């Protein structure tokens, strides 16, 4: 089990435990506001946009080319942006903090 | 507005209904929320059915829209496997049959998210044939897989060359079947895309090994034991083990119609998704609605539309006054090809087609079709080209003019600076 924290636009922090699946699915299953996951996790809707905590960017990894293109849909995109459906939960992610980009 | 003692009933627990229920709760609806569906399974994602769910090892594990506990946590009463048989607008009640027993439920606000069902054309030999399947629900997928796995099926005929037919062809080929796809129109995806995209998808499926027959109409199916003979109007006959029908849908509007609500290509609603009865709303595939972008009412069959309309209705029920401004979008995955569409091409007078070199680390073709009317961008179909899709979406959302000379020049890179005119 790893601990993953979401911080939503209203500054609410929620820490959840998980061992597999995508970060998007974890958020949707726990009603984290601002994470839609409308396409079910196939990088088609850009409704699961998060900002990675700056000092964790290397650990989480970079967006793929398709993901980067999809992120252009959001005005709120920066170098720390990821689509959380494209981040798989693993031991590496223990302690990760994601800032939800949408309200 | 106080909603403490109000009951909202939502009929239909797929993408539209489930999102309406949770958004209502998140927006502060204090009263009861009852969500009813005739499907007995916990609400699940529909788009994967013709794709991953069909090829997966285990069909018992569906991709749930929400885990079971979420409904309890949000205090949403979920009634599954239940039929709604009657809507009485005077008494604001619904007759619901669950486990063989009939009960009457009272609503203050009613949201119809009744969706649609597969249209099975009246072709002799289809109805009642156990080798004939639709592709709309998890049970459909389970039945198709049970047939393939248990009967050692090797051949499939798909009737209908729309997204459902094409995605199913891709998945069945992946399962090792030989697949013949028959489309009545002269081209695939005739209702939803331009000839150039139809040609592209026809070639793709042919290259992968699907026999694609267009301009051909099935006139009858003759079964002899486990063998099906599909007869077409030009005299062609095709032997197969199973038939999957994906020729379109019929809107589930009967409940609304019987109650006297206005029906016009589905349940007719305004820009707030409100029907001709102030206490009744309709969302998703069943709703023909007034979208702020279009002059004519539209009925859209997509997850995006279902989710966006659900949110609009939930927010309006909680006291906001907002209308739908979301640009429609849609996607389809076939083989390793990703098709993404945005906007509606209806009424276009010009298409710019752009072919780009394959992306790094893949050999997949990368193309996009841009639809214009009077110089304004209406819609983009993008194949393996999320950049074109994203730029198209931005341009349509903001009404930005496109530099069509740059767009048409495949050597010019696409980005905001090159493509958007100030």
Short mmCIF file of C-alpha atoms in Angstrom, two decimals:
data_model
loop_
_atom_site.label_atom_id
_atom_site.label_comp_id
_atom_site.label_asym_id
_atom_site.label_seq_id
_atom_site.Cartn_x
_atom_site.Cartn_y
_atom_site.Cartn_z
CA UNK A 1 0.00 0.00 0.00
CA UNK A 2 1.21 3.48 -0.86
CA UNK A 3 -0.13 6.81 0.34
CA UNK A 4 -1.27 9.35 -2.25
CA UNK A 5 -2.53 12.84 -1.48
CA UNK A 6 -4.89 14.97 -3.57
CA UNK A 7 -5.25 18.68 -2.96
CA UNK A 8 -8.37 20.06 -4.60
CA UNK A 9 -9.07 23.61 -5.75
CA UNK A 10 -10.83 24.39 -2.48
CA UNK A 11 -7.54 23.54 -0.70
CA UNK A 12 -8.91 20.37 0.81
CA UNK A 13 -6.30 17.67 1.26
CA UNK A 14 -7.26 13.99 1.04
CA UNK A 15 -4.76 11.19 1.58
CA UNK A 16 -5.70 7.76 0.24
CA UNK A 17 -4.11 4.34 0.23
CA UNK A 18 -3.85 2.15 -2.85
CA UNK A 19 -1.63 -0.49 -4.39
CA UNK A 20 -2.58 -0.57 -8.05
CA UNK A 21 -4.64 1.08 -10.78
CA UNK A 22 -4.32 4.59 -12.11
CA UNK A 23 -4.19 7.74 -10.04
CA UNK A 24 -7.34 8.90 -11.89
CA UNK A 25 -9.27 5.77 -10.88
CA UNK A 26 -8.24 6.25 -7.25
CA UNK A 27 -9.52 9.83 -7.35
CA UNK A 28 -12.80 8.95 -9.07
CA UNK A 29 -13.46 6.07 -6.68
CA UNK A 30 -13.05 8.45 -3.77
CA UNK A 31 -15.04 11.35 -5.16
CA UNK A 32 -12.10 13.75 -5.43
CA UNK A 33 -13.58 16.96 -6.84
CA UNK A 34 -12.27 18.10 -10.21
CA UNK A 35 -11.26 14.66 -11.46
CA UNK A 36 -13.79 13.47 -14.04
CA UNK A 37 -12.15 10.57 -15.84
CA UNK A 38 -15.04 10.72 -18.28
CA UNK A 39 -13.33 8.62 -20.98
CA UNK A 40 -12.51 5.86 -18.50
CA UNK A 41 -8.77 6.38 -18.67
CA UNK A 42 -7.86 6.22 -22.35
CA UNK A 43 -6.31 9.70 -22.62
CA UNK A 44 -9.25 11.05 -24.61
CA UNK A 45 -10.95 13.64 -22.43
CA UNK A 46 -8.40 15.58 -20.34
CA UNK A 47 -10.78 15.69 -17.34
CA UNK A 48 -8.22 14.26 -14.91
CA UNK A 49 -5.60 17.01 -15.05
CA UNK A 50 -3.28 17.28 -12.03
CA UNK A 51 -0.16 19.25 -11.20
CA UNK A 52 2.64 17.18 -9.78
CA UNK A 53 4.44 18.61 -6.75
CA UNK A 54 7.58 20.24 -8.11
CA UNK A 55 10.11 18.20 -6.11
CA UNK A 56 8.36 14.98 -7.17
CA UNK A 57 8.30 15.67 -10.91
CA UNK A 58 11.23 13.35 -11.66
CA UNK A 59 9.77 10.54 -9.60
CA UNK A 60 6.35 10.75 -11.29
CA UNK A 61 7.77 11.12 -14.77
CA UNK A 62 6.92 13.13 -17.85
CA UNK A 63 3.76 13.25 -19.94
CA UNK A 64 3.75 11.25 -23.16
CA UNK A 65 3.34 13.01 -26.49
CA UNK A 66 -0.40 12.28 -26.73
CA UNK A 67 -0.86 13.35 -23.12
CA UNK A 68 0.99 16.60 -23.75
CA UNK A 69 -1.20 17.30 -26.77
CA UNK A 70 -4.35 16.61 -24.76
CA UNK A 71 -3.13 18.86 -21.95
CA UNK A 72 -3.19 21.75 -24.41
CA UNK A 73 -6.97 21.67 -23.98
CA UNK A 74 -6.59 23.16 -20.53
CA UNK A 75 -5.59 26.78 -19.92
CA UNK A 76 -4.16 25.79 -16.58
CA UNK A 77 -1.35 23.63 -18.02
CA UNK A 78 2.28 24.02 -17.02
CA UNK A 79 5.47 21.94 -16.96
CA UNK A 80 4.18 19.98 -13.95
CA UNK A 81 0.91 18.99 -15.61
CA UNK A 82 -0.07 15.36 -16.08
CA UNK A 83 -3.26 13.48 -16.92
CA UNK A 84 -3.71 11.28 -13.89
CA UNK A 85 -5.18 8.40 -15.93
CA UNK A 86 -1.70 7.98 -17.39
CA UNK A 87 0.00 7.58 -13.99
CA UNK A 88 -0.01 4.04 -12.67
CA UNK A 89 0.19 3.49 -8.94
CA UNK A 90 3.32 1.68 -7.78
CA UNK A 91 5.63 1.61 -4.75
CA UNK A 92 7.51 4.51 -6.34
CA UNK A 93 4.49 6.75 -5.85
CA UNK A 94 4.40 6.50 -2.05
CA UNK A 95 3.99 9.99 -0.63
CA UNK A 96 3.06 11.57 -3.96
CA UNK A 97 1.03 14.77 -3.83
CA UNK A 98 -1.22 15.80 -6.72
CA UNK A 99 -2.82 19.23 -7.07
CA UNK A 100 -6.11 18.87 -8.92
CA UNK A 101 -6.17 21.42 -11.76
CA UNK A 102 -9.93 21.79 -12.24
CA UNK A 103 -12.68 22.83 -9.85
CA UNK B 1 -33.24 27.11 -2.37
CA UNK B 2 -33.86 24.44 0.20
CA UNK B 3 -33.95 20.91 -1.09
CA UNK B 4 -34.21 19.15 2.30
CA UNK B 5 -37.56 17.53 1.74
CA UNK B 6 -37.37 17.12 -2.00
CA UNK B 7 -36.91 13.85 -3.84
CA UNK B 8 -35.10 13.67 -7.15
CA UNK B 9 -35.61 10.46 -9.09
CA UNK B 10 -33.28 9.69 -11.96
CA UNK B 11 -34.37 7.01 -14.42
CA UNK B 12 -31.35 5.48 -16.12
CA UNK B 13 -28.05 4.79 -14.37
CA UNK B 14 -25.45 5.04 -17.09
CA UNK B 15 -23.04 7.92 -17.74
CA UNK B 16 -25.78 10.57 -17.68
CA UNK B 17 -27.80 9.30 -14.72
CA UNK B 18 -24.85 8.46 -12.47
CA UNK B 19 -23.14 11.78 -13.11
CA UNK B 20 -26.39 13.61 -12.45
CA UNK B 21 -26.80 11.84 -9.10
CA UNK B 22 -23.26 12.52 -7.87
CA UNK B 23 -23.18 16.09 -9.17
CA UNK B 24 -26.49 16.78 -7.41
CA UNK B 25 -24.98 15.59 -4.14
CA UNK B 26 -21.72 17.48 -4.68
CA UNK B 27 -23.69 20.64 -5.46
CA UNK B 28 -25.54 20.44 -2.16
CA UNK B 29 -28.82 18.67 -2.92
CA UNK B 30 -30.05 17.77 0.56
CA UNK B 31 -33.07 15.67 -0.28
CA UNK B 32 -33.43 12.11 -1.46
CA UNK B 33 -31.78 10.94 -4.67
CA UNK B 34 -33.10 7.73 -6.20
CA UNK B 35 -31.33 6.26 -9.22
CA UNK B 36 -33.10 3.49 -11.14
CA UNK B 37 -31.97 1.26 -14.00
CA UNK B 38 -33.19 -1.94 -15.58
CA UNK B 39 -29.62 -3.18 -16.01
CA UNK B 40 -28.85 -5.37 -13.00
CA UNK B 41 -25.12 -4.59 -12.96
CA UNK B 42 -23.54 -1.77 -10.99
CA UNK B 43 -23.30 1.15 -13.44
CA UNK B 44 -20.30 0.74 -15.72
CA UNK B 45 -18.43 2.50 -18.51
CA UNK B 46 -20.07 1.81 -21.86
CA UNK B 47 -17.36 2.81 -24.38
CA UNK B 48 -14.98 -0.05 -23.42
CA UNK B 49 -17.66 -2.67 -24.16
CA UNK B 50 -16.87 -2.93 -27.87
CA UNK B 51 -13.16 -2.47 -27.18
CA UNK B 52 -11.27 -3.70 -24.10
CA UNK B 53 -14.20 -5.42 -22.39
CA UNK B 54 -14.81 -7.65 -25.40
CA UNK B 55 -11.20 -8.78 -25.67
CA UNK B 56 -10.51 -9.00 -21.91
CA UNK B 57 -9.97 -12.38 -20.31
CA UNK B 58 -12.71 -11.85 -17.78
CA UNK B 59 -15.99 -10.08 -18.57
CA UNK B 60 -17.09 -10.22 -14.93
CA UNK B 61 -14.83 -7.30 -14.08
CA UNK B 62 -16.47 -4.28 -15.70
CA UNK B 63 -15.02 -0.80 -15.45
CA UNK B 64 -17.41 0.69 -12.88
CA UNK B 65 -18.43 4.33 -13.11
CA UNK B 66 -18.28 4.44 -9.30
CA UNK B 67 -17.51 1.75 -6.72
CA UNK B 68 -20.52 0.35 -4.88
CA UNK B 69 -19.64 2.07 -1.61
CA UNK B 70 -19.72 5.50 -3.28
CA UNK B 71 -23.49 5.33 -3.68
CA UNK B 72 -23.98 4.70 0.02
CA UNK B 73 -21.46 7.36 0.98
CA UNK B 74 -23.26 9.93 -1.19
CA UNK B 75 -26.62 8.68 0.09
CA UNK B 76 -27.83 7.78 -3.39
CA UNK B 77 -30.45 5.04 -3.39
CA UNK B 78 -29.59 2.74 -6.29
CA UNK B 79 -32.36 0.49 -7.60
CA UNK B 80 -31.02 -1.93 -10.21
CA UNK B 81 -32.75 -4.52 -12.35
CA UNK B 82 -36.00 -2.54 -12.09
CA UNK B 83 -38.49 -1.56 -14.77
CA UNK B 84 -40.22 1.81 -14.74
CA UNK B 85 -43.59 1.20 -16.32
CA UNK B 86 -45.63 4.32 -15.82
CA UNK B 87 -45.10 8.02 -15.27
CA UNK B 88 -48.01 9.99 -13.83
CA UNK B 89 -47.29 13.71 -14.10
CA UNK B 90 -50.35 14.78 -12.15
CA UNK B 91 -49.49 12.84 -9.03
CA UNK B 92 -45.71 13.09 -9.74
CA UNK B 93 -45.29 9.35 -9.38
CA UNK B 94 -43.53 6.50 -11.13
CA UNK B 95 -44.53 2.85 -11.14
CA UNK B 96 -41.44 0.73 -10.58
CA UNK B 97 -41.25 -3.06 -10.68
CA UNK B 98 -38.38 -4.52 -8.70
CA UNK B 99 -37.98 -8.26 -8.08
CA UNK B 100 -41.49 -8.86 -9.35
CA UNK B 101 -43.14 -6.43 -6.96
CA UNK B 102 -44.66 -3.17 -8.06
CA UNK B 103 -44.25 0.01 -6.08
CA UNK B 104 -45.08 3.63 -6.65
CA UNK B 105 -42.43 6.26 -6.05
CA UNK B 106 -43.08 9.96 -5.58
CA UNK B 107 -40.81 12.60 -7.08
CA UNK B 108 -40.47 16.33 -6.84
CA UNK B 109 -37.96 16.49 -9.69
CA UNK B 110 -37.55 13.76 -12.29
CA UNK B 111 -34.55 13.29 -14.56
CA UNK B 112 -35.02 10.96 -17.53
CA UNK B 113 -31.71 9.46 -18.58
CA UNK B 114 -33.33 6.52 -20.29
CA UNK B 115 -30.84 6.29 -23.14
CA UNK B 116 -31.47 4.12 -26.13
CA UNK B 117 -31.54 0.51 -27.20
CA UNK B 118 -30.10 -1.19 -30.26
CA UNK B 119 -32.29 -1.07 -33.32
CA UNK B 120 -32.65 -4.56 -34.76
CA UNK B 121 -33.88 -4.15 -38.34
CA UNK B 122 -36.85 -6.28 -39.42
CA UNK B 123 -34.71 -8.64 -41.51
CA UNK B 124 -36.15 -12.16 -41.59
CA UNK B 125 -34.03 -14.50 -39.48
CA UNK B 126 -32.59 -11.90 -37.04
CA UNK B 127 -35.28 -11.77 -34.35
CA UNK B 128 -35.13 -14.67 -31.94
CA UNK B 129 -31.92 -16.04 -33.49
CA UNK B 130 -29.52 -17.13 -30.75
CA UNK B 131 -26.52 -16.44 -32.97
CA UNK B 132 -27.52 -12.77 -33.31
CA UNK B 133 -26.20 -10.21 -30.81
CA UNK B 134 -26.37 -6.51 -30.14
CA UNK B 135 -23.52 -4.46 -28.62
CA UNK B 136 -24.83 -2.07 -26.05
CA UNK B 137 -24.67 -3.58 -22.56
CA UNK B 138 -22.35 -5.68 -20.43
CA UNK B 139 -24.75 -8.59 -20.86
CA UNK B 140 -24.39 -8.26 -24.63
CA UNK B 141 -20.60 -8.53 -24.28
CA UNK B 142 -20.89 -11.51 -21.95
CA UNK B 143 -23.23 -13.26 -24.37
CA UNK B 144 -20.91 -12.63 -27.32
CA UNK B 145 -17.90 -13.90 -25.41
CA UNK B 146 -19.77 -16.94 -24.12
CA UNK B 147 -20.74 -17.78 -27.69
CA UNK B 148 -17.16 -17.37 -28.94
CA UNK B 149 -15.52 -19.20 -26.05
CA UNK B 150 -18.00 -22.05 -25.62
CA UNK B 151 -18.91 -22.79 -29.20
CA UNK B 152 -15.45 -22.36 -30.63
CA UNK B 153 -16.74 -19.73 -33.02
CA UNK B 154 -14.37 -18.75 -35.82
CA UNK B 155 -16.43 -16.48 -38.07
CA UNK B 156 -18.48 -13.35 -37.43
CA UNK B 157 -20.59 -11.09 -39.61
CA UNK B 158 -21.12 -7.56 -38.41
CA UNK B 159 -24.11 -5.70 -39.83
CA UNK B 160 -23.47 -1.95 -39.73
CA UNK B 161 -20.33 0.07 -40.41
CA UNK B 162 -20.62 2.76 -37.76
CA UNK B 163 -18.38 3.13 -34.69
CA UNK B 164 -19.91 0.16 -32.89
CA UNK B 165 -19.49 -2.09 -35.93
CA UNK B 166 -15.93 -0.97 -36.60
CA UNK B 167 -14.77 -1.21 -32.99
CA UNK B 168 -16.36 -4.63 -32.68
CA UNK B 169 -14.65 -5.74 -35.91
CA UNK B 170 -11.31 -4.62 -34.50
CA UNK B 171 -11.90 -6.50 -31.22
CA UNK B 172 -13.19 -9.70 -32.81
CA UNK B 173 -10.23 -9.79 -35.15
CA UNK B 174 -8.07 -9.45 -32.05
CA UNK B 175 -9.80 -12.53 -30.64
CA UNK B 176 -8.79 -14.46 -33.74
CA UNK B 177 -12.09 -14.52 -35.59
CA UNK B 178 -12.46 -13.93 -39.30
CA UNK B 179 -14.75 -10.93 -39.69
CA UNK B 180 -17.01 -9.72 -42.48
CA UNK B 181 -18.57 -6.29 -42.07
CA UNK B 182 -21.60 -5.33 -44.15
CA UNK B 183 -22.73 -1.70 -44.51
CA UNK B 184 -25.85 -0.71 -46.39
CA UNK B 185 -24.55 2.76 -47.31
CA UNK B 186 -21.90 3.21 -50.00
CA UNK B 187 -19.32 4.08 -47.33
CA UNK B 188 -18.49 3.42 -43.69
CA UNK B 189 -19.39 5.97 -40.99
CA UNK B 190 -21.63 7.64 -43.57
CA UNK B 191 -23.79 9.36 -40.96
CA UNK B 192 -20.96 10.87 -38.95
CA UNK B 193 -17.95 11.67 -41.09
CA UNK B 194 -16.70 12.81 -44.51
CA UNK B 195 -15.92 10.43 -47.41
CA UNK B 196 -12.19 10.88 -46.94
CA UNK B 197 -12.37 9.48 -43.39
CA UNK B 198 -14.70 6.70 -44.52
CA UNK B 199 -12.10 5.68 -47.11
CA UNK B 200 -9.36 5.79 -44.53
CA UNK B 201 -11.20 3.47 -42.14
CA UNK B 202 -12.23 1.12 -44.93
CA UNK B 203 -8.61 0.72 -46.00
CA UNK B 204 -7.47 0.32 -42.38
CA UNK B 205 -9.93 -2.48 -41.68
CA UNK B 206 -9.18 -4.19 -44.99
CA UNK B 207 -5.45 -4.07 -44.30
CA UNK B 208 -6.02 -5.61 -40.88
CA UNK B 209 -7.97 -8.44 -42.51
CA UNK B 210 -11.66 -7.53 -42.22
CA UNK B 211 -13.74 -8.19 -45.31
CA UNK B 212 -15.56 -4.88 -45.74
CA UNK B 213 -18.65 -4.89 -47.96
CA UNK B 214 -20.30 -1.51 -48.52
CA UNK B 215 -23.40 -0.65 -50.52
CA UNK B 216 -24.81 -4.02 -49.60
CA UNK B 217 -28.01 -4.76 -47.77
CA UNK B 218 -28.74 -7.91 -45.80
CA UNK B 219 -32.13 -9.28 -46.84
CA UNK B 220 -32.37 -12.42 -44.74
CA UNK B 221 -30.57 -14.81 -42.41
CA UNK B 222 -31.11 -18.56 -42.62
CA UNK B 223 -29.95 -20.70 -39.70
CA UNK B 224 -29.15 -24.35 -39.97
CA UNK B 225 -28.08 -25.62 -36.57
CA UNK B 226 -24.99 -23.57 -35.69
CA UNK B 227 -24.46 -22.32 -39.22
CA UNK B 228 -25.83 -18.95 -40.31
CA UNK B 229 -26.30 -17.99 -43.94
CA UNK B 230 -26.48 -14.24 -44.48
CA UNK B 231 -28.12 -13.30 -47.78
CA UNK B 232 -27.60 -9.89 -49.36
CA UNK B 233 -29.57 -7.92 -51.94
CA UNK B 234 -27.07 -8.55 -54.74
CA UNK B 235 -27.32 -12.31 -54.27
CA UNK B 236 -24.15 -12.63 -52.18
CA UNK B 237 -24.40 -15.16 -49.38
CA UNK B 238 -21.99 -15.36 -46.48
CA UNK B 239 -21.67 -18.29 -44.10
CA UNK B 240 -20.94 -17.40 -40.51
CA UNK B 241 -21.17 -18.59 -36.90
CA UNK B 242 -22.42 -15.40 -35.33
CA UNK B 243 -23.95 -12.05 -36.31
CA UNK B 244 -23.55 -8.77 -34.50
CA UNK B 245 -25.96 -5.98 -35.31
CA UNK B 246 -24.78 -2.39 -34.97
CA UNK B 247 -27.01 -0.36 -37.24
CA UNK B 248 -28.05 2.32 -34.82
CA UNK B 249 -30.34 2.86 -31.88
CA UNK B 250 -33.89 3.57 -30.93
CA UNK B 251 -34.39 6.20 -28.23
CA UNK B 252 -36.07 5.01 -25.05
CA UNK B 253 -38.70 7.73 -25.13
CA UNK B 254 -41.79 5.60 -24.48
CA UNK B 255 -42.11 6.51 -20.80
CA UNK B 256 -41.99 10.21 -21.66
CA UNK B 257 -44.28 9.82 -24.64
CA UNK B 258 -46.88 7.89 -22.70
CA UNK B 259 -46.87 10.68 -20.10
CA UNK B 260 -47.56 13.24 -22.80
CA UNK B 261 -44.19 14.98 -22.80
CA UNK B 262 -43.15 16.64 -26.04
CA UNK B 263 -41.30 14.17 -28.26
CA UNK B 264 -39.28 15.18 -31.30
CA UNK B 265 -36.31 12.98 -32.25
CA UNK B 266 -36.17 11.89 -28.60
CA UNK B 267 -37.43 13.77 -25.56
CA UNK B 268 -37.60 17.42 -26.51
CA UNK B 269 -35.89 19.72 -23.98
CA UNK B 270 -34.73 23.33 -23.82
CA UNK B 271 -31.27 24.78 -23.16
CA UNK B 272 -31.57 23.76 -19.47
CA UNK B 273 -32.52 20.20 -20.48
CA UNK B 274 -35.98 20.88 -19.10
CA UNK B 275 -38.84 19.08 -20.84
CA UNK B 276 -42.32 20.42 -21.57
CA UNK B 277 -43.06 19.62 -17.86
CA UNK B 278 -41.20 21.98 -15.48
CA UNK B 279 -40.46 19.19 -13.02
CA UNK B 280 -39.03 16.80 -15.61
CA UNK B 281 -35.65 16.92 -17.32
CA UNK B 282 -34.07 14.68 -19.93
CA UNK B 283 -30.34 14.11 -20.43
CA UNK B 284 -27.99 11.99 -22.51
CA UNK B 285 -28.78 9.91 -25.60
CA UNK B 286 -32.55 10.32 -25.15
CA UNK B 287 -32.61 14.13 -25.06
CA UNK B 288 -33.08 16.36 -28.09
CA UNK B 289 -31.84 19.64 -26.71
CA UNK B 290 -31.19 23.28 -27.50
CA UNK B 291 -27.44 23.82 -27.50
CA UNK B 292 -26.20 27.41 -27.42
CA UNK B 293 -23.84 26.74 -30.37
CA UNK B 294 -26.40 25.40 -32.81
CA UNK B 295 -29.59 26.78 -34.32
CA UNK B 296 -31.33 23.41 -34.62
CA UNK B 297 -31.97 21.16 -31.67
CA UNK B 298 -29.49 18.27 -31.47
CA UNK B 299 -29.53 14.81 -29.95
CA UNK B 300 -26.03 13.55 -29.31
CA UNK B 301 -25.04 9.99 -28.50
CA UNK B 302 -21.82 10.36 -26.56
CA UNK B 303 -20.29 10.12 -23.10
CA UNK B 304 -19.28 13.79 -23.25
CA UNK B 305 -22.85 14.85 -23.93
CA UNK B 306 -24.22 12.60 -21.20
CA UNK B 307 -21.78 13.91 -18.59
CA UNK B 308 -22.07 17.58 -19.52
CA UNK B 309 -25.88 17.52 -19.60
CA UNK B 310 -25.94 15.67 -16.27
CA UNK B 311 -23.86 18.42 -14.69
CA UNK B 312 -26.00 21.18 -16.23
CA UNK B 313 -29.21 19.67 -14.87
CA UNK B 314 -27.76 18.94 -11.44
CA UNK B 315 -26.47 22.49 -11.07
CA UNK B 316 -29.75 23.99 -12.25
CA UNK B 317 -31.67 21.81 -9.80
CA UNK B 318 -29.45 23.15 -7.03
CA UNK B 319 -30.32 26.73 -7.85
CA UNK B 320 -27.89 27.86 -10.54
CA UNK B 321 -29.02 29.06 -13.95
CA UNK B 322 -26.59 27.79 -16.54
CA UNK B 323 -26.85 26.52 -20.10
CA UNK B 324 -24.81 24.06 -22.08
CA UNK B 325 -21.88 25.62 -23.92
CA UNK B 326 -19.69 22.50 -24.14
CA UNK B 327 -18.29 21.76 -27.60
CA UNK B 328 -19.29 18.17 -28.43
CA UNK B 329 -16.47 15.65 -28.64
CA UNK B 330 -16.15 11.97 -29.24
CA UNK B 331 -13.52 9.29 -29.60
CA UNK B 332 -13.11 5.83 -31.05
CA UNK B 333 -10.25 3.37 -30.64
CA UNK B 334 -9.79 0.76 -33.37
CA UNK B 335 -6.70 -1.49 -33.41
CA UNK B 336 -3.95 0.86 -32.25
CA UNK B 337 -5.57 3.82 -34.00
CA UNK B 338 -7.03 6.66 -32.02
CA UNK B 339 -9.78 8.71 -33.63
CA UNK B 340 -10.85 11.92 -31.89
CA UNK B 341 -13.55 14.25 -33.08
CA UNK B 342 -14.67 17.66 -31.91
CA UNK B 343 -17.54 19.88 -32.99
CA UNK B 344 -20.32 19.00 -35.40
CA UNK B 345 -19.64 19.05 -39.14
CA UNK B 346 -23.29 19.58 -40.09
CA UNK B 347 -23.55 22.14 -42.90
CA UNK B 348 -19.83 22.30 -43.77
CA UNK B 349 -18.86 23.73 -47.17
CA UNK B 350 -15.13 22.98 -47.16
CA UNK B 351 -12.81 20.27 -45.85
CA UNK B 352 -9.07 20.65 -45.40
CA UNK B 353 -7.32 17.31 -45.11
CA UNK B 354 -3.91 17.20 -43.54
CA UNK B 355 -1.57 14.21 -43.57
CA UNK B 356 1.49 14.38 -41.37
CA UNK B 357 4.46 12.12 -41.05
CA UNK B 358 4.12 9.41 -38.44
CA UNK B 359 5.01 10.33 -34.88
CA UNK B 360 8.27 9.26 -33.33
CA UNK B 361 8.30 5.70 -32.07
CA UNK B 362 5.21 4.68 -34.03
CA UNK B 363 4.59 4.00 -37.68
CA UNK B 364 0.92 4.95 -37.44
CA UNK B 365 -0.47 7.34 -39.99
CA UNK B 366 -1.40 10.71 -38.62
CA UNK B 367 -4.13 12.70 -40.31
CA UNK B 368 -6.85 15.21 -39.63
CA UNK B 369 -9.90 16.49 -41.48
CA UNK B 370 -10.95 20.07 -40.73
CA UNK B 371 -14.51 21.09 -41.60
CA UNK B 372 -15.37 24.72 -42.30
CA UNK B 373 -18.44 26.75 -43.10
CA UNK B 374 -18.04 30.27 -44.49
CA UNK B 375 -14.44 30.11 -43.30
CA UNK B 376 -15.32 29.26 -39.70
CA UNK B 377 -14.10 25.98 -38.21
CA UNK B 378 -17.00 23.64 -37.35
CA UNK B 379 -15.34 20.37 -36.57
CA UNK B 380 -12.14 18.30 -36.66
CA UNK B 381 -11.68 14.55 -37.11
CA UNK B 382 -8.18 13.58 -35.98
CA UNK B 383 -6.56 10.17 -36.41
CA UNK B 384 -3.53 9.56 -34.19
CA UNK B 385 -3.26 13.29 -33.92
CA UNK B 386 -4.24 14.61 -30.50
CA UNK B 387 -2.49 17.87 -31.27
CA UNK B 388 -4.88 18.58 -34.15
CA UNK B 389 -7.77 17.57 -31.91
CA UNK B 390 -6.67 19.87 -29.08
CA UNK B 391 -5.98 22.82 -31.38
CA UNK B 392 -9.31 22.28 -33.15
CA UNK B 393 -11.12 22.21 -29.82
CA UNK B 394 -9.50 25.46 -28.71
CA UNK B 395 -10.34 27.18 -31.99
CA UNK B 396 -13.99 26.07 -31.89
CA UNK B 397 -14.39 26.99 -28.21
CA UNK B 398 -13.04 30.48 -28.75
CA UNK B 399 -14.32 31.07 -32.28
CA UNK B 400 -10.74 31.69 -33.45
CA UNK B 401 -10.15 31.88 -37.20
CA UNK B 402 -7.76 29.34 -38.70
CA UNK B 403 -4.91 30.08 -41.09
CA UNK B 404 -5.99 27.62 -43.75
CA UNK B 405 -2.83 28.07 -45.86
CA UNK B 406 -0.75 26.81 -42.93
CA UNK B 407 -3.24 24.07 -42.22
CA UNK B 408 -3.13 22.80 -45.79
CA UNK B 409 0.69 22.83 -45.90
CA UNK B 410 1.86 19.60 -44.38
CA UNK B 411 5.39 20.94 -43.96
CA UNK B 412 4.22 23.69 -41.64
CA UNK B 413 4.15 22.58 -38.01
CA UNK B 414 0.81 23.07 -36.22
CA UNK B 415 0.65 25.14 -33.08
CA UNK B 416 -1.26 28.11 -31.68
CA UNK B 417 1.11 30.61 -33.28
CA UNK B 418 1.11 29.17 -36.78
CA UNK B 419 -2.52 28.13 -36.96
CA UNK B 420 -4.56 30.77 -35.15
CA UNK B 421 -5.28 34.11 -36.77
CA UNK B 422 -5.48 37.00 -34.33
#
